[in-house]
Coordinates of C-alpha atoms and ligand atoms in Angstrom, one line a residue:
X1 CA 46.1 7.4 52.8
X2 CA 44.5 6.2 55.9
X3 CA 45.1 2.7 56.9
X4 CA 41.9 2.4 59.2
X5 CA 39.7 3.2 56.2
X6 CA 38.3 0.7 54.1
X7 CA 37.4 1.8 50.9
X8 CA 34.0 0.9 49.0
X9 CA 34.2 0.2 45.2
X10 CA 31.1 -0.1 43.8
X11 CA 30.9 -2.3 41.1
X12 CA 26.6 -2.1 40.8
X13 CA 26.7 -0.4 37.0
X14 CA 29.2 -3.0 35.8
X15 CA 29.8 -6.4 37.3
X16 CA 25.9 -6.2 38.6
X17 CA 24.4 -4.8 35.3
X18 CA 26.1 -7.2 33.5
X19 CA 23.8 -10.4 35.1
X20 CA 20.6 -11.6 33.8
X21 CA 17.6 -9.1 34.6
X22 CA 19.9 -6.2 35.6
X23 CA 20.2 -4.4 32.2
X24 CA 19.6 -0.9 32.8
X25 CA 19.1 2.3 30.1
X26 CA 21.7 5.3 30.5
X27 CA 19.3 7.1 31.8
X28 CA 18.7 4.7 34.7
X29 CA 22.2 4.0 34.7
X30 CA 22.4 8.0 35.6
X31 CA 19.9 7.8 38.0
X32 CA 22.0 5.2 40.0
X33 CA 25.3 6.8 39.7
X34 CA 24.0 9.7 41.2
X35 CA 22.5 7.8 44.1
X36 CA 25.5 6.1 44.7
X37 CA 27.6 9.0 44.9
X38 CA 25.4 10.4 47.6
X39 CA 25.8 7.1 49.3
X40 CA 29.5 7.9 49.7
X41 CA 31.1 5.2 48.0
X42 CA 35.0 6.1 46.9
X43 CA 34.8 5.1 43.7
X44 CA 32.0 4.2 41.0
X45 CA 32.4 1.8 38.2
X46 CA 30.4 3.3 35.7
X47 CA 30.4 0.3 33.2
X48 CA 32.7 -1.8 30.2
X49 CA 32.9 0.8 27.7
X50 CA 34.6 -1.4 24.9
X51 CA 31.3 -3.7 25.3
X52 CA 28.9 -2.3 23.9
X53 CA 28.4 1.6 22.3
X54 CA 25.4 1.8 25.0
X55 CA 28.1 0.6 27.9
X56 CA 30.9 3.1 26.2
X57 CA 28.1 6.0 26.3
X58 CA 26.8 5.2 29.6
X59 CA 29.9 5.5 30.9
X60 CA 31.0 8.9 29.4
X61 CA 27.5 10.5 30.1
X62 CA 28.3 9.3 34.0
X63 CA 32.0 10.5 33.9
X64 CA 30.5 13.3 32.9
X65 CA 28.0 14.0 35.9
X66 CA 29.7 13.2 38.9
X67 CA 31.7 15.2 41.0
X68 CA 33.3 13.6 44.3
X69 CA 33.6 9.8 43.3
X70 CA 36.4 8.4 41.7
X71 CA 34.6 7.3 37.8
X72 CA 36.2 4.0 36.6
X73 CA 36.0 2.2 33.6
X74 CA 36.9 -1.8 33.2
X75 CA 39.0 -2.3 30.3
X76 CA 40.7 -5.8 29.0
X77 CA 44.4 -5.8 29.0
X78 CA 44.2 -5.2 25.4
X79 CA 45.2 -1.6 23.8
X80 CA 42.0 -1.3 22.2
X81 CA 39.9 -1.5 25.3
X82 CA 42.0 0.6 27.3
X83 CA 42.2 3.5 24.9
X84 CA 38.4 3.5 24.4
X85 CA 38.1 3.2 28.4
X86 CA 40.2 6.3 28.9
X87 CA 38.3 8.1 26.1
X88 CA 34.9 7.1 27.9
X89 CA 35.9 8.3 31.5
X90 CA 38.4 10.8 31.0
X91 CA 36.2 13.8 31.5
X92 CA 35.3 12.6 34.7
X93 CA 36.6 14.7 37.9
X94 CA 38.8 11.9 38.9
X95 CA 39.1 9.1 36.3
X96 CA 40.3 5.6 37.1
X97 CA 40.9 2.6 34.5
X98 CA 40.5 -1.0 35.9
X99 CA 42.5 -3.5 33.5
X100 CA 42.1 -7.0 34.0
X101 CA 43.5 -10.2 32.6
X102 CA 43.1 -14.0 33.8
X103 CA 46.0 -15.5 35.5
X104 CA 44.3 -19.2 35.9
X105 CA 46.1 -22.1 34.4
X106 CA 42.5 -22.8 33.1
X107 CA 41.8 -19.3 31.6
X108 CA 45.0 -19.1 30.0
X109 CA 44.8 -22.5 28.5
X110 CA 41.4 -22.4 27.1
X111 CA 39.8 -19.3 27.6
X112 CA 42.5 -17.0 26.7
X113 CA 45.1 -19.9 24.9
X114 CA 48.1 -17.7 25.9
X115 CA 51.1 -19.2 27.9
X116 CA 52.0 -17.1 31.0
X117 CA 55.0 -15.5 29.4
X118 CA 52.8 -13.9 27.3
X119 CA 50.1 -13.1 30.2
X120 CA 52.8 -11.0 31.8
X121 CA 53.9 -9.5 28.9
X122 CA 50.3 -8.5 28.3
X123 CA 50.2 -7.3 32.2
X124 CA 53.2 -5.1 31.0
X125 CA 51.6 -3.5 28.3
X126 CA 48.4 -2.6 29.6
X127 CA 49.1 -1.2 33.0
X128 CA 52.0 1.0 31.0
X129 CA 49.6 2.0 28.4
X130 CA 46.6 2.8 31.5
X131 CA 48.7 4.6 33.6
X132 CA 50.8 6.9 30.6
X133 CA 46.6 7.9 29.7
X134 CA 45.2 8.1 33.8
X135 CA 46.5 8.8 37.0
X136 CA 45.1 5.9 39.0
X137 CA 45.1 2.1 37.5
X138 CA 44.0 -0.8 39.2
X139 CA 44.4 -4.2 38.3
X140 CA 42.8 -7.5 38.4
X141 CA 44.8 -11.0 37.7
X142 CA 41.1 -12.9 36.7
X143 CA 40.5 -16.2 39.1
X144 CA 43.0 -15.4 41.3
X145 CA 41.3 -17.6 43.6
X146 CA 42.5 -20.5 41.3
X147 CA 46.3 -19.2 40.3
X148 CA 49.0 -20.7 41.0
X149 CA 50.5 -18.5 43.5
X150 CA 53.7 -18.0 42.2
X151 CA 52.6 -17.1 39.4
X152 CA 49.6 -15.1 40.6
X153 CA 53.0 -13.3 42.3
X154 CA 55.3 -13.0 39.5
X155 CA 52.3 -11.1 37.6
X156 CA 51.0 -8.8 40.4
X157 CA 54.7 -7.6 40.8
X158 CA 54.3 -6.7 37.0
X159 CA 51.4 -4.8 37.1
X160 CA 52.8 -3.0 40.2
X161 CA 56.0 -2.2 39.1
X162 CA 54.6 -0.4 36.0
X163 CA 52.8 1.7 38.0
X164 CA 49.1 -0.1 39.1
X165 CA 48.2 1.9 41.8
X166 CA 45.7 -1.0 43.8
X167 CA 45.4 -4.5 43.0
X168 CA 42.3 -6.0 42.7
X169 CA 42.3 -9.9 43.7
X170 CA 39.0 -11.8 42.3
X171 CA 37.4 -14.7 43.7
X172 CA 35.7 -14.7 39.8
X173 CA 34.0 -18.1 40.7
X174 CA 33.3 -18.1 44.3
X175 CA 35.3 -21.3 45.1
X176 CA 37.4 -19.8 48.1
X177 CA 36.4 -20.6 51.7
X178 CA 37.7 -17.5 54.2
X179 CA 40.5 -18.5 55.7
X180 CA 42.1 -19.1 52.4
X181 CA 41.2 -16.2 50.8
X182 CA 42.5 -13.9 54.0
X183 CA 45.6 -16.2 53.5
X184 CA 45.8 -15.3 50.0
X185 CA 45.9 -11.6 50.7
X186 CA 48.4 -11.3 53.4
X187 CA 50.7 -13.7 51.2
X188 CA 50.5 -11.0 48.2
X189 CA 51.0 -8.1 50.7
X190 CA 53.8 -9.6 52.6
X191 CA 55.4 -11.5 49.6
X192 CA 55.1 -9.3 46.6
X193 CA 57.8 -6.6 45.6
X194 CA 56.4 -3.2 46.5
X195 CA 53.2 -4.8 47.7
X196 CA 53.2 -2.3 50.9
X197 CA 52.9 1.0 48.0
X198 CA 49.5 0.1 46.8
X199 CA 46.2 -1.3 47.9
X200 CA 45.3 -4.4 47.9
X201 CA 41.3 -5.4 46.9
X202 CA 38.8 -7.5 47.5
X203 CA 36.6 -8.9 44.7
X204 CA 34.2 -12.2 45.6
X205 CA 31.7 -13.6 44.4
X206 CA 29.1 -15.6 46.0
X207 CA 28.5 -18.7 44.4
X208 CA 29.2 -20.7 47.9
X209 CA 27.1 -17.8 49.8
X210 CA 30.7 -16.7 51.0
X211 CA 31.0 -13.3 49.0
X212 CA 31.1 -10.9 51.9
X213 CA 32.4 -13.3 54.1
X214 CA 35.4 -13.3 52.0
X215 CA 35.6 -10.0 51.6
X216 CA 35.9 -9.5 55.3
X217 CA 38.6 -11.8 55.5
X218 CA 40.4 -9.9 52.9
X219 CA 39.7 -6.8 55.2
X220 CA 41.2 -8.1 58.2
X221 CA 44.3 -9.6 55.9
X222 CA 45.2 -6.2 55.3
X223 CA 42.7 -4.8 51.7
X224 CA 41.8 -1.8 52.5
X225 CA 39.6 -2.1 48.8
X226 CA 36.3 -3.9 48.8
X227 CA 34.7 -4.5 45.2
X228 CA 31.0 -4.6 45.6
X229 CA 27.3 -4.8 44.4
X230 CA 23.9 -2.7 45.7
X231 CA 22.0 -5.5 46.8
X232 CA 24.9 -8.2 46.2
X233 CA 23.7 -8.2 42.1
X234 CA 26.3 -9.6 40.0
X235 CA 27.5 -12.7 37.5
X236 CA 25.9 -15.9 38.9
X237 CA 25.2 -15.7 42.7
X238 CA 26.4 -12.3 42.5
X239 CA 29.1 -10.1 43.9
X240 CA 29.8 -9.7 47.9
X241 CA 27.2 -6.9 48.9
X242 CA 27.8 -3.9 49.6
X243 CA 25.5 -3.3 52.4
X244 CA 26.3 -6.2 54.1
X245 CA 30.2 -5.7 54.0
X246 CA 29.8 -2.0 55.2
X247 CA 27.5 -2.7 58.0
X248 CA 29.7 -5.2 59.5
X249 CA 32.8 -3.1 59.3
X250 CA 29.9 -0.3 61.2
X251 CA 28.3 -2.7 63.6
X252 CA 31.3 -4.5 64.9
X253 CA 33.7 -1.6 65.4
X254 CA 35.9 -3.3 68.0
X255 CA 36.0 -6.4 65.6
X256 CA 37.6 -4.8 62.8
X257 CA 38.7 -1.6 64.1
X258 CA 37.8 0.1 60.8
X259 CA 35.5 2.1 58.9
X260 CA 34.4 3.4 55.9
X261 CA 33.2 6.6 54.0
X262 CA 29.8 5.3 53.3
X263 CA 26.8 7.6 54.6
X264 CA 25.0 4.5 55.6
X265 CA 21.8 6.1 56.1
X266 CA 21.8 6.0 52.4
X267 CA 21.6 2.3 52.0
X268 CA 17.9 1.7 51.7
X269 CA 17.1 4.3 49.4
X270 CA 19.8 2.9 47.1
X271 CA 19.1 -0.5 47.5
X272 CA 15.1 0.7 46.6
X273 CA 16.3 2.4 43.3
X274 CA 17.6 -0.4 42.1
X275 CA 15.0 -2.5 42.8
X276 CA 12.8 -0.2 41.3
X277 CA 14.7 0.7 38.1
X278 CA 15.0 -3.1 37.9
X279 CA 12.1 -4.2 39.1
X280 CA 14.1 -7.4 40.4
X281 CA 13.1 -7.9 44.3
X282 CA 15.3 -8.5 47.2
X283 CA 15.0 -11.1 48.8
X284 CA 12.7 -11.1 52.1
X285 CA 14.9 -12.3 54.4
X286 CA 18.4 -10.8 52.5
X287 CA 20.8 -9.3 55.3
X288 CA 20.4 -5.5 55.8
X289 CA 18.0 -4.5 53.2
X290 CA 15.4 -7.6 52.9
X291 CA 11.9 -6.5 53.7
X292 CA 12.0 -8.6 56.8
X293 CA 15.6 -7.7 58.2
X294 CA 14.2 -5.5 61.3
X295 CA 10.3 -7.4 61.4
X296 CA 10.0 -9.5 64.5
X297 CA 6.9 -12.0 64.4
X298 CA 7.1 -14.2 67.2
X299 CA 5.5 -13.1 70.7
X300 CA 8.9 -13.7 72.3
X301 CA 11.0 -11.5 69.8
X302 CA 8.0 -8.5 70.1
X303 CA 8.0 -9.1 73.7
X304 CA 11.9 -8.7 74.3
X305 CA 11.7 -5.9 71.5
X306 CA 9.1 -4.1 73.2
X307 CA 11.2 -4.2 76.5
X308 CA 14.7 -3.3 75.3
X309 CA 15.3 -3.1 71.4
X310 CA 18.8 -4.9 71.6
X311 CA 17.5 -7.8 72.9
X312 CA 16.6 -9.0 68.9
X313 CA 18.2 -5.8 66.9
X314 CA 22.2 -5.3 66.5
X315 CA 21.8 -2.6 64.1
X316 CA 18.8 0.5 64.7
X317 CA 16.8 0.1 61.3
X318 CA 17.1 4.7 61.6
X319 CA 20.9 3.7 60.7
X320 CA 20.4 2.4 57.2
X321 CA 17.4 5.0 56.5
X322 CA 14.6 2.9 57.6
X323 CA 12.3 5.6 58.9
X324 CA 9.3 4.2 61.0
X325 CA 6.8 7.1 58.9
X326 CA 3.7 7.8 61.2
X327 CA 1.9 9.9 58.6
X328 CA -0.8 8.4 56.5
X329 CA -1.2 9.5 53.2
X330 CA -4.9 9.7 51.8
X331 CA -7.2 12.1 49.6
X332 CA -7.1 15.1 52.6
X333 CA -2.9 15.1 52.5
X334 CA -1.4 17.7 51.0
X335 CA 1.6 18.4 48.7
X336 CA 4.1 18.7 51.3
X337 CA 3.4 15.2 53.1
X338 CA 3.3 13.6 49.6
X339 CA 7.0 15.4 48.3
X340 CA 8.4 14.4 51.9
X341 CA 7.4 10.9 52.4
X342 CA 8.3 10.9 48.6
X343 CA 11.6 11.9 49.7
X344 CA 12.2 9.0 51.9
X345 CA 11.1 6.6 49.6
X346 CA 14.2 7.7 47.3
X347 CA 12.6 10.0 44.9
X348 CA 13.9 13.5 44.8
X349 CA 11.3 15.3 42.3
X350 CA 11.6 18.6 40.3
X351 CA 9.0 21.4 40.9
X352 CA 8.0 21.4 37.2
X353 CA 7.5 17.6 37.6
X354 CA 5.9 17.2 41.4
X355 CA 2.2 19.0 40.0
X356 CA 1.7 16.0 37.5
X357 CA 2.2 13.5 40.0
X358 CA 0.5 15.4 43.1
X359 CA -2.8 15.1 40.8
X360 CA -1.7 11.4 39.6
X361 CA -1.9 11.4 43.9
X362 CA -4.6 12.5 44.0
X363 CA -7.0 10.5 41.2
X364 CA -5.3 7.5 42.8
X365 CA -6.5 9.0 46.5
X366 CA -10.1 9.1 45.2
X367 CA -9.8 5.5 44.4
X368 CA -8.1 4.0 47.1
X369 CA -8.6 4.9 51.0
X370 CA -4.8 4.9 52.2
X371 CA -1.8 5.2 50.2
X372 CA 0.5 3.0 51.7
X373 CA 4.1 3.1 50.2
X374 CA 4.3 0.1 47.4
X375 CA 1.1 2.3 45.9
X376 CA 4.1 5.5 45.7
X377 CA 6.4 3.3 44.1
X378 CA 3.7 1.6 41.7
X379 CA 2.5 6.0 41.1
X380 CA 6.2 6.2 40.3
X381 CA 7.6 3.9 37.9
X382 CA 6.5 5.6 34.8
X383 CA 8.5 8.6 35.8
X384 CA 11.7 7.6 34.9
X385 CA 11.1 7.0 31.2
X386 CA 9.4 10.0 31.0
X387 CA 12.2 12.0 29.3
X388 CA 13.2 9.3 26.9
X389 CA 9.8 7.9 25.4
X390 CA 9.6 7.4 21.8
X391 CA 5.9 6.2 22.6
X392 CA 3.3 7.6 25.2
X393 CA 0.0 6.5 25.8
X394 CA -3.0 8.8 25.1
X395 CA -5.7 6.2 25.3
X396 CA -6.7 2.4 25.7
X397 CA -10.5 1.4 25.2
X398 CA -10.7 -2.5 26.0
X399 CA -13.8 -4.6 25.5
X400 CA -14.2 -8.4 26.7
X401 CA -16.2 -10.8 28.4
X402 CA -17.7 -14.3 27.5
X403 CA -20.1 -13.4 24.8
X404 CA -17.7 -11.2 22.2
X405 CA -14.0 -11.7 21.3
X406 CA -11.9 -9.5 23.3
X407 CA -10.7 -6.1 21.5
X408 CA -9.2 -3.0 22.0
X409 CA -8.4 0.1 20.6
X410 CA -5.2 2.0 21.8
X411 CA -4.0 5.5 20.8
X412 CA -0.3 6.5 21.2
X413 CA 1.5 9.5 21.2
X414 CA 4.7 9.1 18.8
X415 CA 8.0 11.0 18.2
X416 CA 7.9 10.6 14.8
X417 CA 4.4 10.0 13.8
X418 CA 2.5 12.3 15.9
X419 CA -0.7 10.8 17.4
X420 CA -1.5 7.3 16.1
X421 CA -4.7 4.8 16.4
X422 CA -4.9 1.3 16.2
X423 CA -7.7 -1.6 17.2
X424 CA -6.9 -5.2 17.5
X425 CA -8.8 -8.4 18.6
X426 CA -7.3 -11.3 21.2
X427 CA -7.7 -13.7 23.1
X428 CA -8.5 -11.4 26.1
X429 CA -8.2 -7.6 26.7
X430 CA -4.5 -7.6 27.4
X431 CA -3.4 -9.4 24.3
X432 CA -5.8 -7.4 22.2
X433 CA -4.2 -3.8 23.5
X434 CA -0.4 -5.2 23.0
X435 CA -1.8 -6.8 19.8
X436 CA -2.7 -3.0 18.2
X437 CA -0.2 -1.5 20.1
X438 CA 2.1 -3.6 17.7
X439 CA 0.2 -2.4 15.0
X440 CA 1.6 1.2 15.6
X441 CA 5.2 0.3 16.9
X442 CA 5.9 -2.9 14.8
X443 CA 6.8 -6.4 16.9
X444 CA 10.0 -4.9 18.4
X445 CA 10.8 -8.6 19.9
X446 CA 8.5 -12.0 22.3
X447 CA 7.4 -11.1 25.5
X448 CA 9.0 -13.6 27.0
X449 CA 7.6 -13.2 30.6
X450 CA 4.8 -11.6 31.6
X451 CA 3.8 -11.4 35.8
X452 CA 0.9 -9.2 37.4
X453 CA 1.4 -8.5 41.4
X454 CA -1.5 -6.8 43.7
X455 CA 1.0 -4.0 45.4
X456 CA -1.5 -3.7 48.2
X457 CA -4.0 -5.7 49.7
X458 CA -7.9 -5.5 49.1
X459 CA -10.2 -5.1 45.7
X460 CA -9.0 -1.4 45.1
X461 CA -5.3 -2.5 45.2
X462 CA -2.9 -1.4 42.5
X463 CA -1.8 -3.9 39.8
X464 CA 1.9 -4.1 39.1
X465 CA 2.8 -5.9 35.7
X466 CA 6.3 -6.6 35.4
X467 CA 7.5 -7.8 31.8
X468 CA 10.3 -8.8 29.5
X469 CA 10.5 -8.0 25.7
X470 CA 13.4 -10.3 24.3
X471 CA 14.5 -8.9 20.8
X472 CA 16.0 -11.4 18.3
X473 CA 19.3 -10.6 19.3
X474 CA 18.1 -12.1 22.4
X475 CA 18.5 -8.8 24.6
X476 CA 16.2 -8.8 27.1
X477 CA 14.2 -5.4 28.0
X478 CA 12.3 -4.9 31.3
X479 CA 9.0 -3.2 31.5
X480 CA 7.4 -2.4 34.5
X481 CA 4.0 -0.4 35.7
X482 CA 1.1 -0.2 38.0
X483 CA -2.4 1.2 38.4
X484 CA -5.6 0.1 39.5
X485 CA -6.7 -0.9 36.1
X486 CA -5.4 -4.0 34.9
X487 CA -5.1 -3.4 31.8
X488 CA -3.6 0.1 31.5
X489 CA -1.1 -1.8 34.2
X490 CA -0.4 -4.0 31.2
X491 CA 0.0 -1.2 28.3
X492 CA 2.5 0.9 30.1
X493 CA 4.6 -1.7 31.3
X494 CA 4.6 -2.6 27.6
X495 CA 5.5 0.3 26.6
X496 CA 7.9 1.0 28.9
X497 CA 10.0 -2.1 27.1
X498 CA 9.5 -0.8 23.7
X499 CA 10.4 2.3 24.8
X500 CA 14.3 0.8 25.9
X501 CA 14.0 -1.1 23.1
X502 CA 13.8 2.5 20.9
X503 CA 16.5 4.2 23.2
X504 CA 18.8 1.5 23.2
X505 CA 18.8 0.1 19.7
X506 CA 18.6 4.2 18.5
X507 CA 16.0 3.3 16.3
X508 CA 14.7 7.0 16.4
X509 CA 17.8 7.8 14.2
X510 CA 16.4 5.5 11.1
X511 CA 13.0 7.1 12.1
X512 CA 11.5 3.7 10.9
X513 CA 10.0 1.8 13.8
X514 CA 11.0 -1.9 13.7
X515 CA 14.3 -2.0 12.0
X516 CA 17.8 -3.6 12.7
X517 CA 16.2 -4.7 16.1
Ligands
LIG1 O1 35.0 -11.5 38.7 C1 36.0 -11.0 38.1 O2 37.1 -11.6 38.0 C2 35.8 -9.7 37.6 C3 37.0 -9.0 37.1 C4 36.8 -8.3 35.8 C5 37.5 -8.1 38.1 O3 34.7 -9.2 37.5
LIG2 ZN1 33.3 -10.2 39.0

């Protein structure tokens, strides 16, 4: 094992997912993995599989795909969790179970309401039980940021003496400032028994903005494990970001004197997936990946650019996969300009698949003079429910204005029910399509937000309506589309939340549309 390399642990699909607006079908889940195994992260974790069955199948089908990265699964220190974990990730090429229990006086006492001799007792059991069922086991003592020291000592020297191959040390609540966190991991390396056999990890959160500060801190302590997030995406303020950790290690080589095995030319096409599968934006001005990370406005800035690029830039945009594209893309461009700046936005797209959307290309072309990137992604987003839709749109006919009620008549395409039409009034066009589209697929839960964006500038610019369905167990689906019409924006967008809804709920199975969600 190299001590110069730092390795990345990417916790996207399970610490991010878990967060509000981050909920993401297997399918997308898939589509991530995969992304982030070509970003060259070391190891993956795929999910919680004792959650949820839709977190324990995510995980498997993942496990399942990937070849190089190490799949992990988070598991409680609790037999139950860790024998479902290893069931969910044990096909993987090289599994990996993560069991984790809190070591704060204040978890124990009134989250947990065990005493510490029964914390390491639990520690015991669990990392025994992981590592008889997996080869590699890490562990995390929860707010160990907040444990008392000796004790946070007394239990790592538990988990590592029954075999826990890295240790995982969480910031869970952000509260550390940098100096004390590096402290904290050069105490456990130089202090705990056997500390120098295993890895030590990094795992921070960012409520005080100090995620990936702290991380870094841990770095140069002597972890040679960061836990991350894509785009920083996690509980709360989120997790340190991955990007941001990675590039600093890159950019300021002398600094650290380290590296790691990420491909970092990568980064942007993974941040953009999961920005598009989420259809949650990064901020502008966000570190590394924010539209606005390599723009210079001011005179002075373009002026110092335009006569030596380090003047204003530390990192070359090319490095990340920014490419500066000078082709323009408009009704005369052909298939392979479309499938290659295509490429670089991220999307790597079958032959059987590329026809449809070179003639969605080109109906859009006819429409709109050039077809700058955010039109791509907007021509994009319903191709990745594709596969799993329960309910495709063959038709909407909408009527409004002020002298008639609004109404509309929309035809579906069903799994189970073949072709279906329905009409509705409302109180305009949109309400009246998602009024008879209700009509076919029964209320499946309250749109609970409801947000229309112009993806381009100009009258001809594409509509993006991004939505949430909330079900009445309060899970919240995403739906998101775009196209030049407003309201067929609106329908698919809809649809695509029914259409987790379906997936995820497996309503197919009771072939009734509407029940047990
Ligand atoms: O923040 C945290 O403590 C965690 C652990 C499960 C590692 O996410
Ligand atoms: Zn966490």
């Amino acid at each position: 094992m190299r001590n110069d390399i730092v390795r990345i642990f990417d916790t996207t699909l399970r610490d991010g997912e878990q967060s509000p607006g981050y909920s993401m079908s297997t399918q997308e889940k898939i589509r991530l993995a995969v992304q982030i195994e070509k970003l060259g992260a070391d190891v993956l974790e795929a999910g919680f599989p004792a959650a949820s069955p839709d977190d324990y199948t995510a995980v498997k089908n993942i496990s399942q795909k990937l070849h190089s990265i190490e799949v992990c699964g988070l598991a409680r220190a609790i037999e139950s969790d860790i024998v479902t974990t290893w069931d969910a990730i044990k096909d993987a090429q090289k599994p990996r179970i993560h069991t984790f229990i809190a070591t704060s006086a204040l978890h124990m006492q009134y989250k947990l309401k065990k005493t510490p001799n029964e914390i390491l007792k639990m520690t015991e059991d669990a990392v025994k039980l992981a590592k008889s069922l997996c080869k590699r086991v890490d562990f995390s003592p929860e707010d160990a940021g907040r444990s008392d020291r000796n004790f946070l000592k007394e239990v790592v020297e538990v988990a590592i003496s029954c075999g826990a191959d890295v240790i995982n040390i969480p910031d869970t609540v952000g509260y550390l400032q940098p100096e004390e966190f590096g402290d904290l991991i050069a105490y456990l390396i130089g202090h705990c028994k056997g500390g120098k056999n295993v890895i030590f990890s990094t795992h921070c959160h960012n409520d005080l903005g100090l995620g990936v500060a702290n991380s870094l801190a841990g770095v140069q302590a002597g972890a040679r494990q960061v836990e991350c997030t894509v785009n920083g995406i996690g509980e709360r303020a989120g997790n340190a970001a991955l990007e941001e950790v990675v590039m600093a290690i890159k950019t300021r080589p002398l600094f650290y004197g380290l590296s790691t095995n990420i491909n970092t030319k990568e980064i942007m096409r993974t941040s953009n997936l999961l920005r598009k599968i989420t259809g949650q934006p990064v901020q502008p001005n966000k570190a590394i990946v924010g539209r606005n990370a390599f723009a210079h406005e001011s005179g002075i800035h373009q002026h110092g650019m335009m006569a030596k690029r380090e003047t204003y830039e530390i990192m070359k945009p090319e490095d990340i996969g920014i490419s500066k594209s000078q082709i323009i893309l408009g009704k005369h461009s052909g298939g392979a300009a479309l499938r290659s700046r295509l490429s670089e936005l991220g999307y790597e797209i079958k032959d059987e698949a590329f026809l449809d959307i070179f003639k969605k290309f080109k109906n859009l072309a006819d429409k709109k003079k050039i077809i700058e990137d955010a039109d791509l992604d907007a021509l994009m987003l319903g191709e990745f429910q594709k596969n799993i839709s329960e309910f495709t749109l063959v038709s909407v006919d909408a009527h409004c204005g002020t002298k008639q009620q609004a109404s509309a008549t929309v035809t579906l395409k069903t799994k189970v029910e073949g072709v279906v039409t329905q009409n509705a009034l409302g109180t305009g066009p949109v309400d009246a399509a998602f009024k008879a589209i209700e009509k076919i697929t029964k209320k499946l839960g309250k749109l609970t937000e409801f947000r229309m964006d112009a993806v381009t500038e100009g009258l001809d610019a594409q509509a993006v309506v991004s939505l949430t369905l909330t079900t009445n167990q309060e899970k919240r689906f995403f739906g998101r589309s775009g196209n030049t019409d407003v309201v067929v924006a609106s329908v698919c967008a809809y649809l695509d939340a029914i259409n987790k809804v379906t997936q995820r709920e497996g309503i197919e199975k009771n072939s009734q549309y509407g029940r047990g969600v």
